[in-house]
Coordinates of C-alpha atoms and ligand atoms in Angstrom, one line a residue:
M1 CA -22.9 32.1 -16.8
D2 CA -21.3 29.9 -14.1
V3 CA -22.6 31.2 -10.8
W4 CA -21.1 29.9 -7.5
A5 CA -22.1 32.1 -4.5
S6 CA -24.7 30.6 -2.1
G7 CA -23.5 27.4 -0.4
E8 CA -27.0 26.5 0.9
I9 CA -28.7 26.6 -2.5
Y10 CA -25.7 24.9 -4.2
E11 CA -26.0 22.0 -1.7
S12 CA -29.7 21.4 -2.5
Y13 CA -28.9 21.5 -6.3
V14 CA -25.9 19.3 -6.6
G15 CA -23.7 19.5 -3.6
R16 CA -25.6 16.7 -1.9
W17 CA -25.0 14.4 -4.9
S18 CA -21.4 15.3 -5.1
R19 CA -21.0 14.3 -1.4
Q20 CA -22.2 10.8 -2.3
V21 CA -19.6 10.5 -5.2
A22 CA -17.0 11.9 -2.8
K23 CA -17.5 9.0 -0.4
E24 CA -16.8 6.3 -3.0
F25 CA -14.0 8.4 -4.6
V26 CA -12.1 8.8 -1.3
S27 CA -12.5 5.1 -0.6
W28 CA -11.2 4.2 -4.1
L29 CA -8.1 6.5 -3.6
D30 CA -7.4 4.2 -0.6
Q31 CA -4.8 6.4 1.1
P32 CA -3.2 5.7 4.5
A33 CA -4.0 7.8 7.5
G34 CA -1.9 10.9 8.5
L35 CA -1.5 12.5 5.1
R36 CA -1.7 16.1 4.0
W37 CA -4.5 16.7 1.4
L38 CA -5.3 19.7 -0.9
D39 CA -8.9 20.0 -2.2
V40 CA -8.9 22.3 -5.2
G41 CA -12.2 24.0 -5.9
C42 CA -13.5 22.7 -2.6
G43 CA -16.8 24.7 -2.9
T44 CA -19.0 24.1 0.1
G45 CA -16.7 21.4 1.4
A46 CA -18.3 18.2 0.1
L47 CA -15.1 16.4 -0.6
T48 CA -13.1 18.0 2.2
S49 CA -15.6 16.8 4.8
T50 CA -15.6 13.3 3.3
I51 CA -11.8 13.2 3.5
L52 CA -11.9 14.3 7.1
S53 CA -14.5 11.7 8.1
T54 CA -13.2 8.7 6.2
A55 CA -9.4 9.1 5.4
N56 CA -8.1 10.2 8.8
P57 CA -5.8 12.9 7.3
S58 CA -3.3 15.0 9.3
A59 CA -4.5 18.2 7.4
V60 CA -6.8 19.2 4.6
V61 CA -6.5 22.6 2.8
G62 CA -9.5 23.6 0.8
V63 CA -9.2 26.3 -1.8
D64 CA -11.9 27.9 -4.0
L65 CA -12.5 31.1 -6.0
S66 CA -15.9 31.6 -4.4
A67 CA -15.8 33.6 -1.1
G68 CA -19.4 32.6 -0.5
F69 CA -18.7 28.9 -0.7
I70 CA -15.5 29.3 1.4
D71 CA -17.6 31.0 4.1
Y72 CA -20.1 28.1 4.0
A73 CA -17.3 25.5 4.2
R74 CA -15.7 27.3 7.2
L75 CA -19.1 27.4 9.0
T76 CA -20.1 23.8 8.3
V77 CA -16.8 22.0 8.4
Q78 CA -15.8 22.3 12.1
D79 CA -12.5 20.4 12.3
E80 CA -9.2 21.8 13.4
R81 CA -7.4 19.8 10.7
A82 CA -9.2 21.8 8.0
T83 CA -8.3 25.2 6.6
F84 CA -9.9 27.1 3.8
E85 CA -8.6 29.8 1.5
V86 CA -10.1 31.9 -1.3
R87 CA -7.8 31.2 -4.2
G88 CA -7.9 29.9 -7.7
A89 CA -6.6 26.8 -9.4
D90 CA -4.0 29.1 -11.2
D91 CA -2.6 30.1 -7.8
L92 CA -2.3 26.9 -5.8
P93 CA -0.3 26.9 -2.5
D94 CA 3.2 25.5 -2.4
G95 CA 3.3 21.9 -1.6
P96 CA 4.2 19.3 -0.9
F97 CA 0.9 17.6 -0.4
D98 CA 0.5 13.8 -0.3
V99 CA -2.8 13.9 -2.1
V100 CA -4.3 16.7 -4.3
V101 CA -7.9 16.3 -5.3
A102 CA -10.5 18.2 -7.3
G103 CA -14.2 17.3 -7.3
I104 CA -16.5 18.6 -10.2
M105 CA -14.3 21.6 -10.9
L106 CA -11.5 21.1 -13.5
N107 CA -14.1 21.6 -16.3
F108 CA -14.7 25.1 -15.0
V109 CA -11.0 26.1 -15.1
P110 CA -10.0 27.7 -18.4
D111 CA -6.4 26.4 -18.3
R112 CA -7.2 23.0 -16.9
I113 CA -4.0 21.4 -18.2
G114 CA -2.0 24.1 -16.5
A115 CA -3.9 23.4 -13.2
L116 CA -3.4 19.7 -13.5
R117 CA 0.4 20.2 -14.1
R118 CA 0.6 22.3 -11.0
M119 CA -1.4 19.7 -9.0
R120 CA 1.2 17.1 -10.2
E121 CA 4.1 19.3 -9.1
I122 CA 2.8 19.9 -5.6
G123 CA 1.1 16.5 -5.0
R124 CA 2.2 12.9 -5.0
T125 CA -1.2 11.4 -5.8
V126 CA -3.7 13.4 -7.8
G127 CA -7.3 12.5 -8.2
T128 CA -10.4 14.1 -9.7
Y129 CA -14.0 13.5 -10.7
L130 CA -16.3 15.2 -13.2
W131 CA -20.0 14.7 -14.0
D132 CA -20.9 12.8 -17.1
Y133 CA -22.7 15.9 -18.4
A134 CA -23.3 14.6 -21.9
D135 CA -24.9 11.3 -20.8
R136 CA -25.7 10.1 -17.4
M137 CA -25.7 13.1 -15.1
E138 CA -29.5 12.8 -15.6
L139 CA -30.8 15.6 -13.5
M140 CA -28.9 18.0 -15.8
K141 CA -29.4 16.1 -19.0
Y142 CA -33.2 16.2 -18.8
F143 CA -33.0 19.9 -18.2
W144 CA -30.6 20.6 -21.2
D145 CA -32.4 18.2 -23.6
A146 CA -35.7 20.0 -23.0
A147 CA -34.0 23.5 -23.1
L148 CA -32.3 22.8 -26.4
D149 CA -35.4 21.5 -28.0
L150 CA -37.3 24.6 -27.1
R151 CA -34.3 27.0 -27.7
P152 CA -31.7 25.5 -30.0
Q153 CA -30.1 28.9 -30.3
D154 CA -28.9 28.5 -26.7
S155 CA -26.9 25.3 -27.4
E156 CA -23.6 26.8 -26.3
H157 CA -24.8 26.8 -22.7
D158 CA -25.4 23.1 -22.6
E159 CA -22.8 21.6 -20.2
G160 CA -22.7 18.4 -22.3
A161 CA -21.5 20.5 -25.3
R162 CA -19.3 22.8 -23.2
F163 CA -17.4 20.0 -21.5
P164 CA -16.9 17.2 -24.1
F165 CA -13.9 15.8 -22.2
C166 CA -16.0 14.7 -19.2
N167 CA -15.8 11.0 -20.0
R168 CA -13.2 8.3 -19.5
E169 CA -11.2 9.1 -22.7
G170 CA -11.3 12.8 -22.0
L171 CA -10.0 12.4 -18.5
Q172 CA -7.3 10.1 -19.6
G173 CA -6.3 12.7 -22.3
L174 CA -6.2 15.5 -19.8
F175 CA -3.9 13.6 -17.4
T176 CA -1.6 12.4 -20.2
E177 CA -1.3 16.0 -21.5
A178 CA -0.5 17.2 -18.0
G179 CA 2.5 14.7 -17.9
F180 CA 1.2 11.7 -15.9
A181 CA 2.5 8.4 -17.2
A182 CA -0.2 6.1 -15.9
V183 CA -3.8 7.1 -15.2
E184 CA -6.5 4.9 -13.7
T185 CA -10.1 5.8 -14.5
R186 CA -13.6 4.5 -13.5
A187 CA -17.2 5.5 -13.2
I188 CA -19.1 6.2 -10.0
V189 CA -22.9 6.1 -10.3
V190 CA -25.1 7.4 -7.5
P191 CA -28.9 7.4 -7.3
T192 CA -30.5 10.8 -7.3
V193 CA -34.1 10.4 -6.0
F194 CA -36.6 13.2 -5.7
S195 CA -39.9 12.8 -3.8
S196 CA -41.7 15.0 -6.3
F197 CA -41.2 17.2 -9.4
E198 CA -41.3 20.3 -7.1
E199 CA -38.3 18.9 -5.1
Y200 CA -36.5 18.3 -8.4
W201 CA -37.2 21.8 -9.8
K202 CA -36.8 24.0 -6.7
P203 CA -33.0 24.0 -6.7
F204 CA -33.0 25.2 -10.4
L205 CA -34.8 28.3 -9.2
G206 CA -31.9 29.1 -6.9
G207 CA -29.6 30.3 -9.7
Q208 CA -26.5 28.4 -8.4
G209 CA -24.5 26.5 -11.0
V210 CA -24.7 26.5 -14.8
A211 CA -28.3 25.2 -15.6
P212 CA -30.0 27.2 -12.8
A213 CA -28.2 30.4 -13.8
Y214 CA -29.3 29.8 -17.4
L215 CA -32.9 29.3 -16.3
L216 CA -33.0 32.6 -14.4
S217 CA -31.6 34.4 -17.4
L218 CA -34.8 33.6 -19.3
E219 CA -38.0 35.6 -19.4
Q220 CA -40.7 34.2 -17.1
D221 CA -42.7 32.8 -20.0
A222 CA -39.7 30.9 -21.3
Q223 CA -38.9 29.6 -17.7
D224 CA -42.4 28.3 -17.4
A225 CA -42.3 26.6 -20.8
L226 CA -39.0 25.0 -19.9
R227 CA -40.3 23.7 -16.6
D228 CA -43.4 22.2 -18.3
E229 CA -41.2 20.5 -20.9
V230 CA -38.8 19.1 -18.3
Q231 CA -41.7 17.8 -16.3
R232 CA -43.3 16.2 -19.3
R233 CA -40.1 14.2 -20.1
L234 CA -39.1 13.1 -16.6
P235 CA -40.0 9.5 -15.6
V236 CA -42.4 9.9 -12.7
E237 CA -43.4 7.0 -10.5
E238 CA -47.0 6.4 -9.3
D239 CA -46.2 8.0 -6.0
G240 CA -44.9 11.1 -7.7
S241 CA -41.2 10.4 -7.1
I242 CA -38.5 10.7 -9.7
H243 CA -35.6 8.2 -9.7
L244 CA -32.6 9.3 -11.7
V245 CA -28.9 8.6 -11.5
A246 CA -25.8 10.7 -11.6
R247 CA -22.6 9.3 -13.1
A248 CA -19.2 10.8 -12.5
W249 CA -16.0 9.9 -14.2
V250 CA -13.1 9.5 -11.9
A251 CA -9.3 9.5 -12.4
R252 CA -6.2 9.1 -10.3
A253 CA -2.5 9.1 -10.9
T254 CA 0.7 9.1 -8.9
S255 CA 3.8 10.9 -10.0
Ligands
SAM1 C1 -19.5 22.2 -9.2 S1 -18.7 23.1 -7.9 C2 -17.9 21.8 -7.1 C3 -17.6 22.1 -5.6 C4 -17.1 20.9 -4.8 N1 -15.8 20.5 -5.2 C5 -18.1 19.8 -4.8 O1 -17.7 18.7 -5.3 O2 -19.2 20.0 -4.4 C6 -17.4 23.9 -8.8 C7 -16.5 24.7 -7.9 O3 -15.3 25.1 -8.6 C8 -15.0 26.5 -8.2 N2 -14.2 27.0 -9.2 C9 -14.5 27.3 -10.5 N3 -13.4 27.8 -11.2 C10 -12.4 27.8 -10.3 C11 -11.0 28.1 -10.4 N4 -10.5 28.6 -11.5 N5 -10.2 28.0 -9.3 C12 -10.8 27.5 -8.1 N6 -12.1 27.2 -8.0 C13 -12.9 27.3 -9.0 C14 -16.4 27.1 -8.0 O4 -16.3 28.3 -7.2 C15 -17.1 26.0 -7.4 O5 -17.0 26.0 -6.0

C-alpha cells in the first residue's frame, strides 16, 4: 500500500517537511564544492534541489522508481547540473560518485542492506535519513495511533511497526551490516505547523504515501471516524493552528 505517483500531492503531505530536513542534512554532510552526487529515491527532488542550492555540486543524478515523481522533479528542478532517471535502488548507475544520499527511502526498499552495499561500492561518502515513524514523526504518529485504536486489526500498516529500524540504533545496524566501519548518526527535528485541522488533513485525502493510501482504502464511514478521532487527539491552539514536530534520524559514513 505504498503509493508514490503524484508529485504535487506528495509535496503537500510530506515533501515540504523532507525539504527542511534536507537543508540541515546537506549542511551536516559538509562536502566541498564541485562533487558528483547521486540521490537515490529522489522522489520529487526535495534533496536534489537542496544539494544544488547549497552544496555547489558539479552534477547530481536523481533516480527513483516512480515515473510520476521523476516527471515532477524534471519539471521543477531546472538546473543543467541535474539529471533524473527512472530506476530502482537495485539497479543503481555505475559510479564513481563522491557522495551518495537517500532521503526517506531506504525503509521502502525490500533489500535495503543490498542497496546500501551498492551505495558504498559506487560512492565515497554515503548519507541517509529516515523519519522517526514510531515516535516523533508526529503528523503520522497521531494518524496511526488513532487508526490502530479504532482498527487494531490493521496494525501491519502502521509505519512505526513496519519500520522498526528507523532510529539511531537501527540505522547504525544497517550501515554496519552493509560493511561500513564507522558510522555517525544524529537526529534532525523540524517544526511542522498547520494553520488549521483542514490544512493538516487535506494531504491525507490525496492518497500519496503510506498513511494516505491506507485512509483511502477504508469505507467512507471509517474514514470519517478516523478523521474525527485524529482531530480529537491533536493539540489545537486557540487560533486553530496545530504545532507538531517531525524528527528524522540521519547517518553518514565514508568508505
Ligand atoms: C518518502 S518518498 C521520499 C522522496 C524524497 N527522497 C524526499 O525526501 O522527499 C520515498 C521515495 O522512494 C521511492 N522508492 C521506493 N522504493 C524504491 C526503490 N526500490 N528504488 C528507488 N526508489 C524507490 C518512491 O518512489 C518515493 O519517491
